[in-house]
Tab-separated table of C-alpha atoms in Angstrom:
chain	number	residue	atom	x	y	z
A	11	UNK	CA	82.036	79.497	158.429
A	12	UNK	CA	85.290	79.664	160.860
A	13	UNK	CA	86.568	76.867	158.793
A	14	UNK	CA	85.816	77.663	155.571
A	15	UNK	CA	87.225	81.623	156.396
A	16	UNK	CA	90.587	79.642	158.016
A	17	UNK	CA	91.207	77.964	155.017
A	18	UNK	CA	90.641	80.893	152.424
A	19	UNK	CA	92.807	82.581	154.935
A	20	UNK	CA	95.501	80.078	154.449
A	21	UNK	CA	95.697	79.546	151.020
A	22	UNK	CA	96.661	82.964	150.812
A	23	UNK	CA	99.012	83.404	153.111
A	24	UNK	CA	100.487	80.723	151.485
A	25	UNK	CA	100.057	81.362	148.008
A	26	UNK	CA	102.566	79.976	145.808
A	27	UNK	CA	104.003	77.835	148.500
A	28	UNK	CA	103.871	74.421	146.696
A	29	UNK	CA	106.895	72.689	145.672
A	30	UNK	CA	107.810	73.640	141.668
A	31	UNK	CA	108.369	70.515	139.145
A	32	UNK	CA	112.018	69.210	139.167
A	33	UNK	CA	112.113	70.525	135.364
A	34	UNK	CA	111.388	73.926	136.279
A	35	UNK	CA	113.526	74.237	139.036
A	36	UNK	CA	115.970	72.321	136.795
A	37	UNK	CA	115.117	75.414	134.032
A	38	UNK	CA	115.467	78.652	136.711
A	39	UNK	CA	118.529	77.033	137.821
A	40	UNK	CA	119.849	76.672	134.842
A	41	UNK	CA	118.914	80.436	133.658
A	42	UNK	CA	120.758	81.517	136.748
A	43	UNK	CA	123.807	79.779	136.468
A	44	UNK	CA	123.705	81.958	132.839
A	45	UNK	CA	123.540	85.146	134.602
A	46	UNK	CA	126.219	84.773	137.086
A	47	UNK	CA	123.900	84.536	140.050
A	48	UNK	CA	124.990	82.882	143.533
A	49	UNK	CA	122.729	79.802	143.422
A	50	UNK	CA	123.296	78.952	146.735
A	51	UNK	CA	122.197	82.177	148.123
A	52	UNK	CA	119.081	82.118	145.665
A	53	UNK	CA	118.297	78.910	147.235
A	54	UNK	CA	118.893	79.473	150.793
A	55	UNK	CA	116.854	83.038	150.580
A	56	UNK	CA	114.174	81.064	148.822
A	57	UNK	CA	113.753	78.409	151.605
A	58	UNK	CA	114.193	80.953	154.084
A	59	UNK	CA	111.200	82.770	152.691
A	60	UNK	CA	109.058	79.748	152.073
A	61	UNK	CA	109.379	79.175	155.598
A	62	UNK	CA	108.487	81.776	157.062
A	63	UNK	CA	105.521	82.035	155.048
A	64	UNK	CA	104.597	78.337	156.193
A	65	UNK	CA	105.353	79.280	159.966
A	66	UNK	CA	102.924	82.544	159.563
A	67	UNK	CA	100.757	80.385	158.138
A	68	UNK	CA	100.605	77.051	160.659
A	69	UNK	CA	100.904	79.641	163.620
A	70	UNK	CA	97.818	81.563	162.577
A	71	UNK	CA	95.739	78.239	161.995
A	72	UNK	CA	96.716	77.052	165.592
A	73	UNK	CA	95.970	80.575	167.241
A	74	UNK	CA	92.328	79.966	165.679
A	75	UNK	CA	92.198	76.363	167.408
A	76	UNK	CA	93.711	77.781	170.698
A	77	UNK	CA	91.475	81.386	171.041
A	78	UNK	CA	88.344	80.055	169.315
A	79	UNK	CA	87.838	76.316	171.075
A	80	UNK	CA	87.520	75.124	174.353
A	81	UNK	CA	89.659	72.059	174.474
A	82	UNK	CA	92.013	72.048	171.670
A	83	UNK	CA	94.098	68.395	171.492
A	84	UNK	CA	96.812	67.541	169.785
A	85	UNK	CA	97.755	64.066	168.981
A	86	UNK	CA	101.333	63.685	168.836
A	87	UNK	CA	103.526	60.400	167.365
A	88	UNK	CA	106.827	62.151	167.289
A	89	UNK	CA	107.326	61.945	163.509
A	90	UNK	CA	109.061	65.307	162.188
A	91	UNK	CA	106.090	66.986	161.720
A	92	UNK	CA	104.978	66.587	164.847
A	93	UNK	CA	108.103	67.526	166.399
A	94	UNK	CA	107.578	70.864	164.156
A	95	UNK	CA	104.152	71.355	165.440
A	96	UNK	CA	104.895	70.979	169.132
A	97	UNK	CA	107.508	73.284	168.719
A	98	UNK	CA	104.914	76.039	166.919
A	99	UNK	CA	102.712	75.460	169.794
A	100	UNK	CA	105.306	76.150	172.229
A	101	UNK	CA	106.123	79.702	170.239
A	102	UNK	CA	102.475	80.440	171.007
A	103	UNK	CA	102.551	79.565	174.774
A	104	UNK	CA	100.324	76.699	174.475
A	105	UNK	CA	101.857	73.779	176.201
A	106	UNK	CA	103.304	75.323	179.495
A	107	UNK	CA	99.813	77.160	179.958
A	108	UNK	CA	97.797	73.676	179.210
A	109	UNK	CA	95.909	75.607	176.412
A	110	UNK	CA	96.400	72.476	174.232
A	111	UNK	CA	96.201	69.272	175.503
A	112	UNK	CA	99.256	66.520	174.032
A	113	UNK	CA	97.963	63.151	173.644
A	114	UNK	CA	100.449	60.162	173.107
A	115	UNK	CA	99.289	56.862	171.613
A	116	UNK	CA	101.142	54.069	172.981
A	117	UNK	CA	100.538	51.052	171.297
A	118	UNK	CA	103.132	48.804	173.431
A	119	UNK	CA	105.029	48.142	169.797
A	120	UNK	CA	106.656	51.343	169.220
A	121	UNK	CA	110.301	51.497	168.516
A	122	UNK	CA	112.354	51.373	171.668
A	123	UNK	CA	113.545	55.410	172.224
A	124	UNK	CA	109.742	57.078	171.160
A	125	UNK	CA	108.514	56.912	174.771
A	126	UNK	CA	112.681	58.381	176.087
A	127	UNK	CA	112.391	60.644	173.706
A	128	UNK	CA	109.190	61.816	174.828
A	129	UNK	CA	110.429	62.402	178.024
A	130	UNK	CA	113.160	64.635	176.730
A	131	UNK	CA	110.625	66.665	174.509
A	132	UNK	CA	108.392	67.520	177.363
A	133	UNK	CA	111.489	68.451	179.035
A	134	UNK	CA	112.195	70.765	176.405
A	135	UNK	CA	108.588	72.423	176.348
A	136	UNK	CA	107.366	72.098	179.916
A	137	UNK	CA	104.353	69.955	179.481
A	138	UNK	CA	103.370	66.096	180.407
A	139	UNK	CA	101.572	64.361	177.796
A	140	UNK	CA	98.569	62.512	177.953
A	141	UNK	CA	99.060	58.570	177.294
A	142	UNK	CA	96.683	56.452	176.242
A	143	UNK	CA	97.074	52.719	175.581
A	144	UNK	CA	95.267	49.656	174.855
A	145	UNK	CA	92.172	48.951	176.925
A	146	UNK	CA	93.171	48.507	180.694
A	147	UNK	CA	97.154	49.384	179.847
A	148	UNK	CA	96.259	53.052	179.290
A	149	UNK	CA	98.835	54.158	182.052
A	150	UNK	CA	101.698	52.178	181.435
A	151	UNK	CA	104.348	54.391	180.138
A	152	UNK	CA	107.579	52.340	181.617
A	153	UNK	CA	107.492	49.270	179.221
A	154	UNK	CA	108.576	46.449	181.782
A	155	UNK	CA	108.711	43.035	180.985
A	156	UNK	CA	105.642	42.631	183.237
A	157	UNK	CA	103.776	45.065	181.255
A	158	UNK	CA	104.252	43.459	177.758
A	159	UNK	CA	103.062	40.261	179.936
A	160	UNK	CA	100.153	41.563	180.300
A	161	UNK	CA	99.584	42.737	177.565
A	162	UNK	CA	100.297	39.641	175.634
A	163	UNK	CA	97.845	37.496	178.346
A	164	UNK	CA	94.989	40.306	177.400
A	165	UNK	CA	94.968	40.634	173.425
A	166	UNK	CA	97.628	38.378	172.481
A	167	UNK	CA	101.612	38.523	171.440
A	168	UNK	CA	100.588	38.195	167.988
A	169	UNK	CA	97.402	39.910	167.152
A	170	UNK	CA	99.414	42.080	164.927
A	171	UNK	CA	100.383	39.039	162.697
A	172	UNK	CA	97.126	37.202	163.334
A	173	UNK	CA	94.384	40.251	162.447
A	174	UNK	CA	95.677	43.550	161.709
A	175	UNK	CA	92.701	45.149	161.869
A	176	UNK	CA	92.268	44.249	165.147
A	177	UNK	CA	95.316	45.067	166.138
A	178	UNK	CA	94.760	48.709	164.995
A	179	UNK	CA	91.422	48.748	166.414
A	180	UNK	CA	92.688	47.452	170.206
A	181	UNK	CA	95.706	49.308	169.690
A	182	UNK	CA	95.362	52.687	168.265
A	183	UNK	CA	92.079	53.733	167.275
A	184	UNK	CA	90.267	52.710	170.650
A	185	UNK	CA	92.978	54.412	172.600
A	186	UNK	CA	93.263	57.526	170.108
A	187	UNK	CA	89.554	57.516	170.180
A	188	UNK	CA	89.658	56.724	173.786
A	189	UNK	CA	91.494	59.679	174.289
A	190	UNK	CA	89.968	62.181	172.774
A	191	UNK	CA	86.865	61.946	174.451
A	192	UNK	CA	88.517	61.484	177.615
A	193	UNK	CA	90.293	64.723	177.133
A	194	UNK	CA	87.097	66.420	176.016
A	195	UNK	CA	88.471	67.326	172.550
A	196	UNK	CA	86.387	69.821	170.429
A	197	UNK	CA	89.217	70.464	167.601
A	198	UNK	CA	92.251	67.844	167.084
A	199	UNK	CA	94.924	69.349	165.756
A	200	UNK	CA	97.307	66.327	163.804
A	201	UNK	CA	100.525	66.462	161.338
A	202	UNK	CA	98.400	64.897	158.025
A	203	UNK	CA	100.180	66.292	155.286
A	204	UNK	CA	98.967	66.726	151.422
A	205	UNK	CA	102.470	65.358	150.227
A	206	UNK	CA	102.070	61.681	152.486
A	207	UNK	CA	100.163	60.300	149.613
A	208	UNK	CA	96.967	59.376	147.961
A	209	UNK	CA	94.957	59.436	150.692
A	210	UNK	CA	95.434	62.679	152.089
A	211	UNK	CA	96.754	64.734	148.918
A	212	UNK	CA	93.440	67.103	149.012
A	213	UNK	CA	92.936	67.869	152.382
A	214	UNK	CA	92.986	71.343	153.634
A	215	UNK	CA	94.303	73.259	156.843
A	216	UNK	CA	90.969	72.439	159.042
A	217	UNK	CA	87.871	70.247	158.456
A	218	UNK	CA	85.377	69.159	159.934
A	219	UNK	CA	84.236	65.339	160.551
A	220	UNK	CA	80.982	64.103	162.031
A	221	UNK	CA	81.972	62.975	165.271
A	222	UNK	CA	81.690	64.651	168.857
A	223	UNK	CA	78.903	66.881	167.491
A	224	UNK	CA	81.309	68.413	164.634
A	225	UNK	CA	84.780	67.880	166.149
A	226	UNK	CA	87.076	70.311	164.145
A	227	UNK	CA	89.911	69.074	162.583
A	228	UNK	CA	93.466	71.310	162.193
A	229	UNK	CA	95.669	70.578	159.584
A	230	UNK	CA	98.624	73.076	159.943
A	231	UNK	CA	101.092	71.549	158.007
A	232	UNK	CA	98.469	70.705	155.426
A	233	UNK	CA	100.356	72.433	152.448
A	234	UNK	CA	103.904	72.004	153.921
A	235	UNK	CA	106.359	69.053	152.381
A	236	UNK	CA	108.906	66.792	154.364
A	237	UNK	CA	111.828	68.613	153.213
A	238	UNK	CA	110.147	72.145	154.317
A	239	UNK	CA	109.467	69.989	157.954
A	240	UNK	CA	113.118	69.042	158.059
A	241	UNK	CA	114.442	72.580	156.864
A	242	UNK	CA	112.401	74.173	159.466
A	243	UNK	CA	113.913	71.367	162.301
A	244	UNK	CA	117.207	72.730	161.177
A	245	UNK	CA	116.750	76.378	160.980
A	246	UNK	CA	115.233	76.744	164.388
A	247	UNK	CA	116.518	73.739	166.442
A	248	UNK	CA	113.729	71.913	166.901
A	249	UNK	CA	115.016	68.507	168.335
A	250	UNK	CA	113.721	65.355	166.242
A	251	UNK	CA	113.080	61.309	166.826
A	252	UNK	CA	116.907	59.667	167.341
A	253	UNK	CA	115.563	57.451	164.471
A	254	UNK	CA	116.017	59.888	161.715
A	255	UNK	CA	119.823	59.121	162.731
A	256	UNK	CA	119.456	55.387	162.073
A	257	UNK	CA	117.885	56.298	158.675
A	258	UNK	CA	114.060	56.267	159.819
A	259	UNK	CA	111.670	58.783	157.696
A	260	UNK	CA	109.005	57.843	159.602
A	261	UNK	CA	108.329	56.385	163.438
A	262	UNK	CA	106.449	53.834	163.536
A	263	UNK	CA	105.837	50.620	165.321
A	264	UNK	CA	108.754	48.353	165.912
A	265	UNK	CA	107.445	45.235	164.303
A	266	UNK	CA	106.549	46.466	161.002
A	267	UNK	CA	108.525	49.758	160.674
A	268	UNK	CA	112.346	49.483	158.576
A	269	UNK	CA	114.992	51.785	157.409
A	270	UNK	CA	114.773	53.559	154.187
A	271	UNK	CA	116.535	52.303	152.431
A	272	UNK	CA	117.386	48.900	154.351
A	273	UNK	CA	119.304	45.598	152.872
A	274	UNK	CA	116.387	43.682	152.135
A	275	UNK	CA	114.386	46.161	150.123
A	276	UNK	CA	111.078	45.623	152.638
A	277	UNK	CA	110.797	49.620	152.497
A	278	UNK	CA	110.479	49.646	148.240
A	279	UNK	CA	114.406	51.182	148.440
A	280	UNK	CA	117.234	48.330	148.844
A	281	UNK	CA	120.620	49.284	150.303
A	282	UNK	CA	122.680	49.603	153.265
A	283	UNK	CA	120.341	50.770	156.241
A	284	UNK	CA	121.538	54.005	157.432
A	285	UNK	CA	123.035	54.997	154.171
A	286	UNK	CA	120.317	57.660	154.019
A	287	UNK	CA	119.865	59.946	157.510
A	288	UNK	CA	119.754	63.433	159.147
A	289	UNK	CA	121.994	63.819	161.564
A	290	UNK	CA	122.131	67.330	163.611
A	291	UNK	CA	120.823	69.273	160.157
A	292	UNK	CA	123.089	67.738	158.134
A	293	UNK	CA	121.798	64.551	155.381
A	294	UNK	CA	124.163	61.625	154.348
A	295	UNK	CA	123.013	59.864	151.187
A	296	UNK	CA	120.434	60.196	148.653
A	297	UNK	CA	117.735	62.905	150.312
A	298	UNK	CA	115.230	62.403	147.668
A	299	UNK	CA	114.567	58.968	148.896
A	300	UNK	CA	112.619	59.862	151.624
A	301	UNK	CA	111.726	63.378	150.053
A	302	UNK	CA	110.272	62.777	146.993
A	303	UNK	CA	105.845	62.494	147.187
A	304	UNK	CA	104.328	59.993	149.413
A	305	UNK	CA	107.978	58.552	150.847
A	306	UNK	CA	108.127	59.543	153.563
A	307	UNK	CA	106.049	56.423	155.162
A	308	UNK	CA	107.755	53.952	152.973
A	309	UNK	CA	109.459	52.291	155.454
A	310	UNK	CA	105.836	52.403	157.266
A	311	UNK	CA	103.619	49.206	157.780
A	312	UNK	CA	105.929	46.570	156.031
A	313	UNK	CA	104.760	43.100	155.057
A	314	UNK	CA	100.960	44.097	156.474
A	315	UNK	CA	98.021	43.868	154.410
A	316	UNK	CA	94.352	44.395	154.732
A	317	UNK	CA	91.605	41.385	154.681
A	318	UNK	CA	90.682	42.322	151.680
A	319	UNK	CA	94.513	41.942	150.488
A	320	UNK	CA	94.957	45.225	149.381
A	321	UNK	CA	98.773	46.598	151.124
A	322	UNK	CA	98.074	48.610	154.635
A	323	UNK	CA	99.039	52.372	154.047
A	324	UNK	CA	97.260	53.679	156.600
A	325	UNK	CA	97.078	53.029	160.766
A	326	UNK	CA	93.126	53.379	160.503
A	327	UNK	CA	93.182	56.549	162.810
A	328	UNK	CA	92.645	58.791	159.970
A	329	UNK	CA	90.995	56.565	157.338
A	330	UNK	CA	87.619	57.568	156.232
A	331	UNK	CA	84.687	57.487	158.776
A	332	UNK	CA	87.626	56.514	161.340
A	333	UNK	CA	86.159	58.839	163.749
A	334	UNK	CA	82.471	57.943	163.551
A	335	UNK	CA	82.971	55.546	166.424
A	336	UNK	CA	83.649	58.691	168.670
A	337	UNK	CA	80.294	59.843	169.789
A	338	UNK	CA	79.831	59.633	173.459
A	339	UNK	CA	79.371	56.072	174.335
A	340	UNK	CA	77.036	54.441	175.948
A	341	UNK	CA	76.422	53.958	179.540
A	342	UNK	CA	80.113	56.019	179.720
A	343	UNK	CA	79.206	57.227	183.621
A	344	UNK	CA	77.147	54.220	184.363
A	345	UNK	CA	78.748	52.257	187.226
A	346	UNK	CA	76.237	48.939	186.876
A	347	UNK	CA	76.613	48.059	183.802
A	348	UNK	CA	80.399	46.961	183.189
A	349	UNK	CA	82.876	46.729	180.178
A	350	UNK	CA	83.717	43.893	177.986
A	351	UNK	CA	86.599	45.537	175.372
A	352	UNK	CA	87.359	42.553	173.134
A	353	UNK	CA	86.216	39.153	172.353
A	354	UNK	CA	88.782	37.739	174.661
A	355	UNK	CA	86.777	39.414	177.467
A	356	UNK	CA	83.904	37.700	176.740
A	357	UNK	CA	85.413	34.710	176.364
A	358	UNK	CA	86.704	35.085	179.952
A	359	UNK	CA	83.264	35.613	180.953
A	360	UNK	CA	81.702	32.484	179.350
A	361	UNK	CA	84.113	30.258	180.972
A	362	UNK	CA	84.031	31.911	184.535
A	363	UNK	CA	81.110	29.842	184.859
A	364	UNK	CA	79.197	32.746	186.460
A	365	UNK	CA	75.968	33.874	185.261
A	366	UNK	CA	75.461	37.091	183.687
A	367	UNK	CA	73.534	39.605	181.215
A	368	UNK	CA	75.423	40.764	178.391
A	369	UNK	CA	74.226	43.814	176.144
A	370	UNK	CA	75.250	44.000	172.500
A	371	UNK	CA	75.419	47.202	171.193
A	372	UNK	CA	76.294	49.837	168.795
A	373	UNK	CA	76.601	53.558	170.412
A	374	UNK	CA	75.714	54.897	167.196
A	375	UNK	CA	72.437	52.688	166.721
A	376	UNK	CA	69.468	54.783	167.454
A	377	UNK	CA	67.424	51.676	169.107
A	378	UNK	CA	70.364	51.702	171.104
A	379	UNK	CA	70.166	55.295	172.244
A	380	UNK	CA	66.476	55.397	172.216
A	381	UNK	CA	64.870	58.707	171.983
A	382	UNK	CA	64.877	59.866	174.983
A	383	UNK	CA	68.398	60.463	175.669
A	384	UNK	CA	69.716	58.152	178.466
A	385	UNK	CA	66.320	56.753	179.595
A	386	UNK	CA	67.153	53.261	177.422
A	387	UNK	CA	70.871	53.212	179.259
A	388	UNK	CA	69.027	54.099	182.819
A	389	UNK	CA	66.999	51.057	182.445
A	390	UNK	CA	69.710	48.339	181.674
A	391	UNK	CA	71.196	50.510	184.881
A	392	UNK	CA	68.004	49.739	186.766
A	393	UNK	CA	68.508	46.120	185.251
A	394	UNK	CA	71.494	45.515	186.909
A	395	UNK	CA	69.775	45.806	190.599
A	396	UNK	CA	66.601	43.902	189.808
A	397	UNK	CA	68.186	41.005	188.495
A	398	UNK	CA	70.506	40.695	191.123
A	399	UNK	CA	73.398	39.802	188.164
A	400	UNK	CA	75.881	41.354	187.044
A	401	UNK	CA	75.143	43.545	183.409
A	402	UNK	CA	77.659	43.605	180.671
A	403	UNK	CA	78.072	45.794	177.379
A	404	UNK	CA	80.055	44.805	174.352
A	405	UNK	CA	80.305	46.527	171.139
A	406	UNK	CA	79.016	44.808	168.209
A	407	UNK	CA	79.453	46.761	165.260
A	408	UNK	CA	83.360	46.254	165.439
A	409	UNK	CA	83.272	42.561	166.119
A	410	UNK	CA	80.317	41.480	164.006
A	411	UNK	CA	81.072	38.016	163.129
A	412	UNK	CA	82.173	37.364	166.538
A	413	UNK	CA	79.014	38.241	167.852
A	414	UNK	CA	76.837	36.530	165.406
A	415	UNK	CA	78.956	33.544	166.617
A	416	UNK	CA	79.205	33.604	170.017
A	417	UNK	CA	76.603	36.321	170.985
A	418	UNK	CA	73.350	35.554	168.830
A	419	UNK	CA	73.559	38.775	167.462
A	420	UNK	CA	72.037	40.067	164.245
A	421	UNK	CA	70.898	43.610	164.921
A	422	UNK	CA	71.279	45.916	167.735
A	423	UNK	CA	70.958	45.847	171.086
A	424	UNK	CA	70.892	42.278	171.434
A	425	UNK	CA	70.748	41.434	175.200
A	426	UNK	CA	71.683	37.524	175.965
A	427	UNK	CA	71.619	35.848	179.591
A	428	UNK	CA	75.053	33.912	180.287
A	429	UNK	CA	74.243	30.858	182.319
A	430	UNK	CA	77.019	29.099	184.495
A	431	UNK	CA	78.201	26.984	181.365
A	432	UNK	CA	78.559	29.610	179.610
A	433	UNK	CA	75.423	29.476	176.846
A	434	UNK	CA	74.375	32.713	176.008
A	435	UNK	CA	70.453	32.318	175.443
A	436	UNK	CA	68.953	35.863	173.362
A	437	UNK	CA	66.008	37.685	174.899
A	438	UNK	CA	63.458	37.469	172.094
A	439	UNK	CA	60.778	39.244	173.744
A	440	UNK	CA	59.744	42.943	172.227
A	441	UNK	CA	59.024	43.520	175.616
A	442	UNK	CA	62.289	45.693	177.307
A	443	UNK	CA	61.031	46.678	180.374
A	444	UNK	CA	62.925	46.362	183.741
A	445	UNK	CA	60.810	43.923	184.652
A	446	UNK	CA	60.374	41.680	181.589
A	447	UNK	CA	64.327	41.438	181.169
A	448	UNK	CA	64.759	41.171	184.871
A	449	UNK	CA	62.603	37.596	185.120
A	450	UNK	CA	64.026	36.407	182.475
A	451	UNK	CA	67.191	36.865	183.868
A	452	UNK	CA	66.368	35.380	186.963
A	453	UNK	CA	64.483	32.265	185.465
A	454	UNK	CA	67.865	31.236	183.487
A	455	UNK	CA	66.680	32.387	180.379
A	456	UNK	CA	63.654	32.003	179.944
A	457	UNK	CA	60.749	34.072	178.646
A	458	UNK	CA	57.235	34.480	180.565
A	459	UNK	CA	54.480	33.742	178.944
């Protein structure tokens, strides 16, 4: 009911707020030039209005998110309307007081001044962000040579050109998802706009998804537009991404992120990169090029395409049933059974020439979770000490062909015993006690009679 009441509540506090056909505005200015009227003044007493309207109106959602939840979170990639909404949440004293929680993706490609001018935003607002970043590079903020090394030894310095999907999945969505739960999020509040495209043009100020037990989402720029983010920026000094300078609408990652427009026409615009920017308030070039519906990510995901060959639009941290994978995981506090994050990992495994039991599961498989809470993860626990080996978990439902491959897997949990050249044998037995799985461990795979 607290959503449904915010967003009645919003829709009219902003009624009338959408953006009026060019041939209308086209028509009223048209009739005012007739009358004598100052156009200019119309306009700027228009925006000004519009504005404050929109502010009223993103202020009061956040207020809800801040006085009604526990742990509100706020995922922040420094596009302009995030910049708009950390500045909102400052005017509400949210960030000094730790009220809301700012969480920073860093996917080791982003363009080379997001992470300085991160620095200089939390200088601004007295906060420290919370970085997250791919598996086992969460805290590397200071991009050295030595990190992108590792990196590069851990997933690979191409993954991005070589599977995409991965790519998202090692880079953003585990670490945004990663991050959440880590931060104990019940309502995320994000910069998802109606006017960034297809994909988003009917969502509303708040929702709710199933993930987390009903985390909340908090739209508060649902119904705003990029020009309103940008007029707002101006009118109240809120300090943007240096990109926007260079002729960036959008920050991205480095590798597949362009000016708009740029000389090779990758963004859907050719022309001289730069020749459209924002520069202290002020544009330079052709506005409606980044302004005009679904632009402003233009310049976003160039040359990238899905498996099925369909063009990327979106990062896969807000796509449909994105945030499914973020119920608590399993054995999360266990400190038997250990981690392995990507195929790689088990690849390291296989050729360690150690032996081992590897679990392959789903968290959101109910044979997985068993019915009685964590009695199914307490056993594989239990596992760990009776076997005298060491007990793995990998997740299978995001690497499914790998593990039909490599990992005999067809359903879930699918437990396999590693033996020193690496084969993985499968436990076939029905038969999951400690015991059962423990001999068979111990007897290099093989099942008692």
């Amino acid at each position: 009911m607290l959503v449904v009441s915010l967003i009645s509540t919003a829709y009219n506090v902003g009624a009338g707020l959408r953006a009026a056909p060019h041939a209308s505005s086209s028509r009223a200015a048209s009739t005012a030039v007739s009358m004598g009227m100052d156009i200019s003044e119309l306009i700027d007493d228009a925006k000004k209005s519009r504005l404050e309207h929109l502010e009223a109106q993103a202020i009061q959602s956040l207020k809800v998110a801040v006085d009604q939840f526990e742990k509100p979170v706020f995922p922040n990639a420094m596009i302009v309307g995030d910049c708009v909404i950390t500045h909102l949440l400052h005017k509400i004293d949210a960030l000094k007081t730790g009220k809301v929680k700012i969480m920073v993706v860093d996917t080791f490609h982003l363009l080379d001044d997001t992470m300085p001018f991160l620095g200089k935003v939390e200088d601004k607002y007295g906060f420290e962000a919370e970085v997250f970043g791919p598996a086992g590079l969460e805290s590397k903020r200071n991009l050295s040579p030595e990190n992108f090394a590792e990196y590069d030894k851990k997933y690979g310095a191409n993954l991005w050109k070589e599977d995409i999907e991965q790519y998202d999945k090692v880079c953003k969505v585990e670490p945004f998802q990663r991050g959440l739960k880590t931060l104990g999020a019940d309502i995320m509040i994000n910069g998802r706009r109606r006017d960034h495209g297809a994909e988003r043009a009917y969502i509303d100020i708040a929702e709710t998804v199933p993930v987390n037990g009903g985390l909340a989402k908090l739209n508060p720029l649902a119904y705003w537009t990029l020009e309103d983010c940008f007029d707002y920026a101006a009118a109240n000094g809120v300090p943007l991404h240096p990109s926007v300078e260079r002729g960036y609408p959008s920050q991205g990652d480095a590798k597949d992120t362009v000016p708009v427009p740029d000389p090779d026409g990758l963004s859907g615009v050719q022309g001289e990169a730069g020749s459209v920017k924002w520069v202290d308030g002020v544009w330079t070039g052709d506005k409606a090029i980044w302004l005009d519906y679904g632009c402003e990510r233009r310049g976003r995901f160039v040359n990238l395409l899905n498996k099925d060959g369909s063009k990327k639009t979106e990062c896969g941290i807000h796509v449909a049933g994105a945030e499914k994978t973020f119920d608590r995981d399993l054995w999360d506090t266990s400190k038997a059974v250990q981690t392995l994050a990507a195929p790689s990992d088990v690849e390291s495994l296989t050729a360690s020439g150690k032996e081992a039991v590897v679990v392959v599961y789903a968290p959101w498989c109910q044979f997985c979770q068993a019915t009685r809470g964590r009695a199914m993860e307490e056993e594989y626990d239990k596992l760990a000490d009776a076997s005298g080996l060491p007990v793995y978990k990998f997740r299978g439902d995001e690497e499914r062909e790998f593990v039909k491959a490599n990992l005999n897997t067809q359903s879930f949990p699918t437990i396999n015993y590693i033996d020193a050249s690496g084969k993985a044998i499968k436990y076939e037995s029905e038969d999951r006690s400690v015991g059962a799985m423990a001999e068979f461990a111990k007897s290099g795979g093989k099942v008692a009679a």
